[in-house]
Structures are given as structure tokens and as C-alpha cells.
XYZ file of C-alpha atoms in Angstrom:
456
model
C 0.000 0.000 0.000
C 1.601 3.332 -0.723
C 0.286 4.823 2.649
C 3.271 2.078 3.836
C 5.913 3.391 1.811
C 8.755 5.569 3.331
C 8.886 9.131 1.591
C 11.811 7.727 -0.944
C 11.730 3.758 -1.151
C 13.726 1.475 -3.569
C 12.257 -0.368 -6.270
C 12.496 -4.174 -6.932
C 15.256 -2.983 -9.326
C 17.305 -0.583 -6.980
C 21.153 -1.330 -6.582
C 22.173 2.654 -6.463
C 25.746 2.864 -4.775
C 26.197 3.447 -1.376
C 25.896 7.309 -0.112
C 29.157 8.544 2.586
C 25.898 10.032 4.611
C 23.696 8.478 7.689
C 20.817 7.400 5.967
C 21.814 6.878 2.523
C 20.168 9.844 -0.066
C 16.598 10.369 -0.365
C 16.626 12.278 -3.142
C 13.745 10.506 -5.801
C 15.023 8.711 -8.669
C 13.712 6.027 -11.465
C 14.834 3.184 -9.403
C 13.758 4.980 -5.925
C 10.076 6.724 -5.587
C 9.082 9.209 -3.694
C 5.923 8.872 -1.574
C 3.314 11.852 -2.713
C -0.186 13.118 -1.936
C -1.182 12.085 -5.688
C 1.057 8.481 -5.782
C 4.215 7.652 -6.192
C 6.769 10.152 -8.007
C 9.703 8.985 -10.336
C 12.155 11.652 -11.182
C 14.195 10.364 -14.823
C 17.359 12.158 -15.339
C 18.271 13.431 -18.550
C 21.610 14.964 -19.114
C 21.665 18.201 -20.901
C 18.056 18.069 -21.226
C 18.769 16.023 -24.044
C 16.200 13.705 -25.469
C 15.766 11.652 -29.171
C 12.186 11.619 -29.841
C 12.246 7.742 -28.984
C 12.850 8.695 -25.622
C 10.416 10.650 -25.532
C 7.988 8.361 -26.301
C 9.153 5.958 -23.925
C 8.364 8.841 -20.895
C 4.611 9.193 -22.158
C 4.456 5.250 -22.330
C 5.580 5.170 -18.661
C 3.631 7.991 -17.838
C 0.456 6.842 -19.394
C 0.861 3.165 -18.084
C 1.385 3.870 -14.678
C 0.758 7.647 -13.650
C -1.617 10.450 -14.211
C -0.322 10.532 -17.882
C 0.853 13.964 -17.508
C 5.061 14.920 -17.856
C 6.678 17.906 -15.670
C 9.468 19.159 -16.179
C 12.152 20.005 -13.652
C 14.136 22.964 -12.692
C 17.464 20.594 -14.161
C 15.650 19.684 -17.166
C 15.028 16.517 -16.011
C 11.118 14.956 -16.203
C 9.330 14.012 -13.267
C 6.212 11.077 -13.637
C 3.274 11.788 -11.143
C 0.650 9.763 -9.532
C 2.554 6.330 -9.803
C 0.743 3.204 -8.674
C 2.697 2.118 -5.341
C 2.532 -1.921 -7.226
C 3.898 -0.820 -10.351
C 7.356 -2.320 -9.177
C 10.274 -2.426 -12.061
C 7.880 -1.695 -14.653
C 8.787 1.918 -15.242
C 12.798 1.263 -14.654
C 11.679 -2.108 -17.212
C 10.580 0.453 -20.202
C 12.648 3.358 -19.460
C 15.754 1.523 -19.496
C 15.319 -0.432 -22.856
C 14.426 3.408 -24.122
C 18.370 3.814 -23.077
C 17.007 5.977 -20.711
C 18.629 4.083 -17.852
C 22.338 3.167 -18.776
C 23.384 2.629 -15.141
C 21.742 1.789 -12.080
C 23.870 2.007 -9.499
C 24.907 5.847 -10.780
C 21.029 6.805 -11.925
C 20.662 9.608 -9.473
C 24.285 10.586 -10.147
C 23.607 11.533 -13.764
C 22.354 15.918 -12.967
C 24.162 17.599 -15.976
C 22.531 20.800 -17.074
C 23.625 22.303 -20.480
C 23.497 25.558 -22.143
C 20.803 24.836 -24.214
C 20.994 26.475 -26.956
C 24.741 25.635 -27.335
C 25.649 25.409 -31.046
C 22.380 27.423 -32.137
C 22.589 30.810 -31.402
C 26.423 31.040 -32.207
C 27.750 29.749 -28.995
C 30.083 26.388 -29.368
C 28.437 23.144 -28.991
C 28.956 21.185 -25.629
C 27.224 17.649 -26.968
C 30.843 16.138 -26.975
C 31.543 17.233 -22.891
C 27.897 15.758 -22.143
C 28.612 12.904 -23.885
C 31.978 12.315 -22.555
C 30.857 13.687 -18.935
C 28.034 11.329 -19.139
C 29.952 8.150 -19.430
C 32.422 9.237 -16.896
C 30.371 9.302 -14.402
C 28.687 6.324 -15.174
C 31.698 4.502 -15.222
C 33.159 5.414 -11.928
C 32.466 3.510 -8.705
C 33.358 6.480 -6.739
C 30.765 8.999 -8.750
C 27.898 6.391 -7.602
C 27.897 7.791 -4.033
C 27.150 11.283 -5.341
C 23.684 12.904 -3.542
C 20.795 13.434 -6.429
C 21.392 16.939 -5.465
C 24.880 17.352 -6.780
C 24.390 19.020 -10.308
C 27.474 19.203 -13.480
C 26.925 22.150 -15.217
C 28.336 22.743 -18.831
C 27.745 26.259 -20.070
C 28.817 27.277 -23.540
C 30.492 31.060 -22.353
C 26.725 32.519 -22.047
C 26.986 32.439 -18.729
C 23.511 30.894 -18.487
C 23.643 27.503 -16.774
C 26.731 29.127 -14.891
C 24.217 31.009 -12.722
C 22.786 28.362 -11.475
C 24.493 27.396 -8.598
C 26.025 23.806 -9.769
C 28.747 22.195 -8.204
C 31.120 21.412 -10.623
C 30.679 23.916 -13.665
C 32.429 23.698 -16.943
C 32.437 26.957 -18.726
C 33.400 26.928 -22.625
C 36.353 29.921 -23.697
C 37.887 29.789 -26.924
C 40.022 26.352 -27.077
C 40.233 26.268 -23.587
C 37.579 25.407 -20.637
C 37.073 27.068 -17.043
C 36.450 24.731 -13.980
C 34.633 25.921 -11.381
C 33.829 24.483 -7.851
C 30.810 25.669 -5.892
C 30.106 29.431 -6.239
C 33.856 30.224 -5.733
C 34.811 33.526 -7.984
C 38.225 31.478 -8.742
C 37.928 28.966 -11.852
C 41.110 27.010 -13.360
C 41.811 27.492 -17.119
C 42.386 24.052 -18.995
C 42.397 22.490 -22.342
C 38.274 22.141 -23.734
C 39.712 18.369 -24.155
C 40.431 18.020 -20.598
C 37.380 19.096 -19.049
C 34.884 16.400 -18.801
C 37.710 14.122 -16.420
C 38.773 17.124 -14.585
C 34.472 17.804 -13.431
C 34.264 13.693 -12.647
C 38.171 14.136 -10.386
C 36.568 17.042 -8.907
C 33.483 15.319 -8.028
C 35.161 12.491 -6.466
C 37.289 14.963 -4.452
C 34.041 16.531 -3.423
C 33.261 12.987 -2.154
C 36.550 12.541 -0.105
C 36.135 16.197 1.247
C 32.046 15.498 2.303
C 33.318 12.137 4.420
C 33.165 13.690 7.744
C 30.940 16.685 7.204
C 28.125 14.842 5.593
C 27.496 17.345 3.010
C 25.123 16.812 0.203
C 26.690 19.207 -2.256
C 29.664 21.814 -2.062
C 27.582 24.360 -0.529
C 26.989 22.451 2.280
C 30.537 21.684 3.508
C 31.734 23.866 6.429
C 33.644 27.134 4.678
C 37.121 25.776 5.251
C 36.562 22.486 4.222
C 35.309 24.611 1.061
C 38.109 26.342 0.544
C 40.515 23.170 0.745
C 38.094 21.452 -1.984
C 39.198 24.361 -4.383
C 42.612 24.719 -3.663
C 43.031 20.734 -3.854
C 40.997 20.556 -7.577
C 43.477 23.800 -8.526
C 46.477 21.872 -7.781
C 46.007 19.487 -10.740
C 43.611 21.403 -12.840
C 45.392 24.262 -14.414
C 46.009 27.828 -13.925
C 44.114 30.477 -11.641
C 41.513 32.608 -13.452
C 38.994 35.215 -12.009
C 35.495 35.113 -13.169
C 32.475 35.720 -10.122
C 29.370 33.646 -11.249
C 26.560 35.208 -12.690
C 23.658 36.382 -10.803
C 21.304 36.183 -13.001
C 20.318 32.555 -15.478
C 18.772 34.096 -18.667
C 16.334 31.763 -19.952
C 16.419 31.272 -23.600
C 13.341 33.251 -25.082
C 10.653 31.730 -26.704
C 9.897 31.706 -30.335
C 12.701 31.325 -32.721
C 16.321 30.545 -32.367
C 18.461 32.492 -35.207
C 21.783 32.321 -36.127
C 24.315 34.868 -36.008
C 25.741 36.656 -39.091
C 22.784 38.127 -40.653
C 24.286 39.857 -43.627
C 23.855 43.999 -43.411
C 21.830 45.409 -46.269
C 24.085 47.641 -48.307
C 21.672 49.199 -51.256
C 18.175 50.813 -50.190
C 15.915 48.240 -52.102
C 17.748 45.768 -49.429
C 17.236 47.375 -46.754
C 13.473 47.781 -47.396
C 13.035 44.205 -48.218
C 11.645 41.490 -45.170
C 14.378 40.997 -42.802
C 15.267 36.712 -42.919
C 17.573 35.051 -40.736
C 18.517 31.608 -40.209
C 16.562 29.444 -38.126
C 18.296 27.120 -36.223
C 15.451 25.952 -33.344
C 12.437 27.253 -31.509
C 12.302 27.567 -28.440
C 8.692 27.143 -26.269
C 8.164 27.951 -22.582
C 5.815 25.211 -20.730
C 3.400 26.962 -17.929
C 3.632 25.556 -14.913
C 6.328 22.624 -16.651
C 2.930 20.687 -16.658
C 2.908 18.690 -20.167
C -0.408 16.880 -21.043
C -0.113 14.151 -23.544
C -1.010 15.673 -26.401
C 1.348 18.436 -25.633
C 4.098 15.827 -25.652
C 3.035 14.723 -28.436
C 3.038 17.656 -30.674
C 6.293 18.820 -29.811
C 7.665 14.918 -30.800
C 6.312 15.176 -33.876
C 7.652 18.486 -34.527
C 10.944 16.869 -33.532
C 10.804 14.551 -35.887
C 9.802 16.991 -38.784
C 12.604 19.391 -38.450
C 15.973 17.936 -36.165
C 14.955 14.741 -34.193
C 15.863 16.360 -30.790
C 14.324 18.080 -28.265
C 16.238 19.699 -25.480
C 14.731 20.508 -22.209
C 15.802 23.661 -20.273
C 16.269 24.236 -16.602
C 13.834 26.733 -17.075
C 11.141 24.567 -17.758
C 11.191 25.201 -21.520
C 11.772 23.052 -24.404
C 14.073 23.577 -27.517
C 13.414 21.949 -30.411
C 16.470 21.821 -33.039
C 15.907 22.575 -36.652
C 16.841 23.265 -39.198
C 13.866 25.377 -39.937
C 15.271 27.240 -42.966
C 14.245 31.415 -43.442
C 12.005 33.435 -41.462
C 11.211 37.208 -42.486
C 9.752 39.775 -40.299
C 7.132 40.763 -42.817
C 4.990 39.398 -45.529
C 4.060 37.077 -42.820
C 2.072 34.262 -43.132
C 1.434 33.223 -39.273
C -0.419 34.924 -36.736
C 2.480 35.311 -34.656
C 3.542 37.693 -37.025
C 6.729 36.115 -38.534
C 6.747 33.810 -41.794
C 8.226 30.532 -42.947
C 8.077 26.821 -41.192
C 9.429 28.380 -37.744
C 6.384 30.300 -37.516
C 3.957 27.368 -38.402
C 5.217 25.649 -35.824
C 4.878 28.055 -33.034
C 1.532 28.947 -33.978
C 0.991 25.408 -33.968
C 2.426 24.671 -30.075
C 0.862 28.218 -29.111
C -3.058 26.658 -30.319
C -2.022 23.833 -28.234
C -1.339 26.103 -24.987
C 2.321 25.924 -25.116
C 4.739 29.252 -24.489
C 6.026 30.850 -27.797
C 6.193 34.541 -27.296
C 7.350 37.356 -24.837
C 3.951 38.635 -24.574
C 2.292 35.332 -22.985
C 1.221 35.967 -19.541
C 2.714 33.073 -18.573
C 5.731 34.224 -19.373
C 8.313 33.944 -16.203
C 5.663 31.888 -13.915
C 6.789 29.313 -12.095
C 5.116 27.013 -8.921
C 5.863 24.115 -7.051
C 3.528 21.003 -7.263
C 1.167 22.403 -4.349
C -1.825 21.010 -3.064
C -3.437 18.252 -3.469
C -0.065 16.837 -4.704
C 2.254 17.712 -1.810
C 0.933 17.253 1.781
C 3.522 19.662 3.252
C 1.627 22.449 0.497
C -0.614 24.732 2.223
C -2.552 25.728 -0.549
C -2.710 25.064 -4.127
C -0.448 27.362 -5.208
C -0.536 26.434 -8.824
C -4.633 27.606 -9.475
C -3.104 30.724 -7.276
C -0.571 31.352 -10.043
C -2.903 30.937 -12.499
C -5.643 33.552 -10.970
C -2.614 35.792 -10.693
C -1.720 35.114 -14.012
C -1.628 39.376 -15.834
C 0.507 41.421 -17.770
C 4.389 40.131 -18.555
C 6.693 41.149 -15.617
C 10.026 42.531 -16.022
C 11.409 39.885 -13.246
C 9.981 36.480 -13.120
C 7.822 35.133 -10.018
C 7.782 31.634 -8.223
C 5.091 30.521 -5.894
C 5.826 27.846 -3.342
C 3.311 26.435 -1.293
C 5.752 26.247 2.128
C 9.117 27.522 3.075
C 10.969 24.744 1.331
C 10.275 26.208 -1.987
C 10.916 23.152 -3.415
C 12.377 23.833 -7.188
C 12.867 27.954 -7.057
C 14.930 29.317 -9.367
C 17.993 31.328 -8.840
C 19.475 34.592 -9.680
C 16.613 37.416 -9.380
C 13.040 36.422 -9.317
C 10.007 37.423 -7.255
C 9.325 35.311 -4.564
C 5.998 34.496 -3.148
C 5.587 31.866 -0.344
C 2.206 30.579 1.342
C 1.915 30.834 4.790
C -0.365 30.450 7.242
C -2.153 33.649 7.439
C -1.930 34.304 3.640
C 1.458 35.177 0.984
C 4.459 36.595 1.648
C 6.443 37.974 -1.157
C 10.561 39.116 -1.208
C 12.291 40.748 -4.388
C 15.068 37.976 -4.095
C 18.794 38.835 -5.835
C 21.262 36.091 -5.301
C 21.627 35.276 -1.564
C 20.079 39.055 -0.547
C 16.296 39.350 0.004
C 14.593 42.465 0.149
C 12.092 43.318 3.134
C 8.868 41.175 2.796
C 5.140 42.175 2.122
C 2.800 39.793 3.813
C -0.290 39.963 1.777
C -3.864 38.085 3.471
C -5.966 35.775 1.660
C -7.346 37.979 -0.866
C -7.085 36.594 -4.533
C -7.607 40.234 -5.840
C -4.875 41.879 -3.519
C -2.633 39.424 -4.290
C -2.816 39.595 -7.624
C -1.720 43.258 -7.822
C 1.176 42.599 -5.044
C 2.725 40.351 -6.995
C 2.064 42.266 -10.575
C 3.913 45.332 -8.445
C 6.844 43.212 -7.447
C 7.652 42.200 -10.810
C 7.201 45.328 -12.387
């Protein structure tokens, strides 16, 4: 019965490594579930966000055969399946893992890589080879197996996106070189692009060694001079001393098309008055809530298919969808989003089917925990609050979390707004600083125009 289950239990299948900490990690997993208000909750890792359109399929299968049916994405860009029979045993580790979506067991939880994702798109270099590469590192180490399913690889093409985001172990792309980073620490170590993927894995497992006696989850957690002999031991064999503070702030890719660089400049006036085209390399759609019905799914695997057989989800609870989708002009349209050419067709498309594929969508920057009825520890549904709040496009974007956990908040700058029990409290947050709170009472109205205020 799942009211019997702990909050993370192993499946029939489970032989994850063992964790350095009292307790062994309870962080949710394909192999391990995690006990919910609405069933059981499977959390599939996906590396870079990465996934072939097969894949895909085999999520919705899962999904559909044993959950609510519904995908969400996760603030890694990994998917999460909801409402899980507690008797489905090994079936969902069964599927996903002939979909290759499980290539090791003991290190499944092991496997949090976010990626730039729109590396090799917009102009910035590619970083498919380091996931790739990174990937099967980890995988093959015995050591890496003990790592929490909080510790997160970053690999960040020099936009500076995925940088901001507070991983552990960040790779950062910069020229023919690579910058390693450890924790939030403002020094990085300059090495050759080749040599990055092994020097994130070695300073994983030093991570490990340094974690033995603190029993810290991630590098964050370790006591500040334990910290700052993590760094200095990963500089001694990693390469020269570099400066470079993190960014605060994660920029989300936009939605609606991807273009590459290099536009030619018109140079005659019959040019210049002609509809502006540019290369079309991928669209990219937003996901409210990173609640994906079926159908959803299935419209943006079939535009996959059409166009370049990937998808890539972001850690902002987006989707990218490779092309290439040839031309697009800025007038003589032919779509009602205002732009021309297959790119346009297609966003129209995913915008009829509810989907995020312009600035001016309200849903633009909105963000919520699972609330209640799905999370006992929720005191309100937070995500029909959202949605009642839901009114002109901030400047910053807002996250609502149902309790002071604020389970999956971003990071960087956002507007935070946190149910409590005598109504909403909402903080401008930047980085680690928060600004002075407004408590706000139960009024759907009021609260409404607090938080349209605070992101303004």
C-alpha cells in the first residue's frame, strides 16, 4: 500500500551505490520513488536536457501506463512522472531503461548535468561532446555512484547561463580552452576544452573525499574551510588560476525562434526595405507551470521529428526543439504570430495547443511548485493561485511555493511568493540578498496586484 511506503523507497530494481551520509540519499530517482499526496513520483534524469524523440515516447508510455499521464518538467531539465501506482514495481525502470534511458543503475541519481541549451544554435560552441563524454564518466566510476541526487554538473557554452545556477562542478566553454569551477567560488582554473569532462568527474570524487566527515550533500553544504581546501586541492592538478564571479542572473532562452548569427547587413536601399530573414536554427517554447499533457508531448515529438529529431529541455522549464527550420522574415508574414516561414507554423501550432512561444504570454516567467493536493507539506494550491494571478508580462519572473521549502525555485533574481499560514508573503530575491517582505492576506484580488507590483 503506498500509505506504507517511506517518503523515498527502492524499487524491486534498486542497486544505487552506497551514499558517505547516515541514511543513505533520499533524493527521488527512477529506481527509488518518492511517496506523494497524488502516488508515487519517479524523477528520470536526462543529461543536458537532451532527449531523441524515442525517448520521448518511452516517458509518455511510462507515464500513461502507470501515472496520471501527464510529464513535468524540472528545474534541471530533467522529467518528473506523477501519480505512480505504489505496485507498479520495475515496470517503469523495465521500459525506461530499454528506451536507453537508464544506462546505469547504481549511478542513476548521479547523472544531474545541465547544459546551455541552446549551445551550437545561437552562435555559442556546442557542448554535446563534454555531455557525452561527462556522461559516461560518471557512469563509469564507482566512486561517482555515491554522489547525492542533489549534486548538479553544469556545462555552459560562455553565455553564462547555466553558470548562474548554482552547480557544483561547472564547466564553462572559452575559446580552445575550458574554465572549472567548484561551488560558487569567484576562482575557476583554465584548462584544455579536451580536458574538461575528467577534470568535473576528479573534482566530483574529491568533493566525495572532502564530504566524508561533514556529511554534506553538495559543495555548498561543507563547512567554509573544508570549502576552501576542496578548491585549492581541484586547482592543484587542474590548471592555472583565473577570475570570473558567477553570474547572478540565469537568462532563460526566449521563446519563439532561435536564429543564427551573421545576418548579412543590407548595403543598397531596395535591401534594406526588403523582409528581414535570418537563419533558423530551433524554436524555443516555454511550458506553464512545466505541466505537459499528452497531447502536448506529443506535438512537440512530432515536430521533432519533422525538423531535427531532438528536443532539449531547459532548466527553465522550456523546451528547444532543433531545426533546421530554414528562413524566417519579419514581414509578408504568413502566421499569426507575425513572422513567416516553417518556424512560424510551428509556433503557432504549439501556441493553439497552450504551449509558451512569445514574450507577450502571460505566462511568461511563472513558475510554482507542485502544491496542493499533490504535496501534503503544500498549504494551498499554489498552482490555481498562479494561475488567478496570471496578468501582464513582468520585467522579473515570479515563483510561488506552497511552504518555506520552496521546493524547485529558481535562482538569480526572481520574485518570490511563499504561502503561509495567514496568507502570501512575497521578497524581491537577488542572489543570496532578500529584500524586506510584504505579507499579503488571503485575498485573490490583492494578491494579484502585489505580486504584478513586485515584478514590475
Amino acid at each position: 500500500m503506498l500509505a506504507a511506503m517511506p517518503d523515498s523507497a527502492p524499487s524491486p530494481l534498486s542497486v544505487g551505490g552506497t551514499s558517505p551520509r547516515d541514511g543513505g540519499d533520499a533524493c527521488p530517482g527512477t529506481l527509488r520513488l518518492h511517496r506523494a499526496d497524488d502516488g508515487a513520483l519517479a524523477r528520470v534524469r536526462v543529461p543536458g536536457g537532451v532527449l531523441s524523440p524515442d525517448r520521448a515516447d518511452a516517458l509518455l508510455t511510462v507515464a500513461g501506463r502507470f501515472g496520471d499521464g501527464e510529464l513535468h518538467l524540472t528545474s534541471r531539465g530533467n522529467v518528473q512522472l506523477r501519480g505512480l501506482d505504489a505496485e507498479c514495481g520495475g515496470g517503469p525502470a523495465e521500459l525506461l531503461g530499454a528506451a536507453g534511458l537508464l544506462p546505469s543503475a547504481a549511478h542513476e541519481r548521479a547523472r544531474n548535468i545541465v547544459a546551455s541549451p541552446l549551445a551550437g544554435l545561437d552562435g555559442s560552441p556546442s557542448v554535446g561532446g563534454w555531455l557525452s563524454e561527462l556522461d559516461g564518466l560518471v557512469c563509469g566510476s564507482p566512486a561517482a555512484a555515491a554522489l547525492s541526487g542533489r549534486f548538479l554538473f553544469a556545462l555552459d557554452s560562455g553565455r553564462g547561463d547555466v553558470d548562474a545556477l548554482g552547480a557544483d562542478v561547472t564547466l564553462i566553454v572559452e575559446g580552445d580552452d575550458c574554465l572549472l569551477r567548484v561551488g560558487a567560488a569567484d576562482e575557476v582554473f583554465r584548462l584544455p576544452a579536451a580536458d574538461g569532462p575528467r577534470a568535473a568527474l576528479l573534482a566530483a570524487e574529491a568533493f566525495l573525499r572532502a564530504a566524508r566527515d561533514s556529511g554534506a550533500w553538495r559543495v555548498k553544504d561543507l563547512p567554509e574551510d573544508v570549502r576552501a581546501a576542496l578548491v585549492r586541492t581541484v586547482g592543484a592538478t587542474a590548471g592555472p588560476t583565473a577570475h570570473r564571479p558567477r553570474p547572478r542572473t540565469a537568462r532563460a532562452p526566449a521563446p519563439g525562434p532561435v536564429t543564427a548569427p551573421g545576418t548579412s547587413t543590407p548595403t543598397t536601399a531596395a535591401a534594406a526595405a526588403a523582409p528581414v530573414t535570418a537563419t533558423v536554427t530551433a524554436i524555443s517554447v516555454g511550458v506553464p507551470l512545466g505541466r505537459l499533457a499528452p497531447a502536448q508531448w506529443r506535438l512537440l515529438t512530432g515536430t521533432a521529428r519533422r525538423y531535427g529529431n531532438e528536443l532539449r529541455l531547459t532548466p527553465w522549464r522550456g523546451i528547444i526543439v532543433p531545426g533546421p527550420f530554414g528562413q524566417s522574415g519579419s514581414s509578408g508574414q504568413s502566421g499569426s504570430s507575425g513572422r513567416s516561414g516553417p518556424a512560424a507554423e510551428a509556433l503557432d501550432t504549439l501556441a493553439a495547443a497552450g504551449l509558451i512561444t512569445g514574450p507577450d504570454s502571460p505566462w511568461t516567467g511563472v513558475g510554482a511548485c507542485i502544491g496542493h493536493p499533490g504535496c501534503a507539506k503544500s498549504l494551498s494550491d499554489v498552482r490555481a493561485e498562479a494561475g488567478a494571478a496570471v496578468g501582464p508580462v513582468g520585467r522579473l519572473p515570479v515563483y510561488w511555493s506552497g511552504c518555506e521549502r520552496r521546493c524547485g525555485h529558481p535562482h538569480g533574481e526572481w520574485i518570490d511568493v511563499v504561502v503561509t499560514p495567514d496568507g502570501h508573503r512575497i521578497s524581491h530575491v537577488r542572489g543570496e540578498h532578500r529584500a524586506p517582505r510584504a505579507a499579503v492576506r488571503n485575498d485573490p484580488a490583492a494578491l494579484a496586484a502585489a505580486v504584478a507590483a513586485a515584478r514590475a
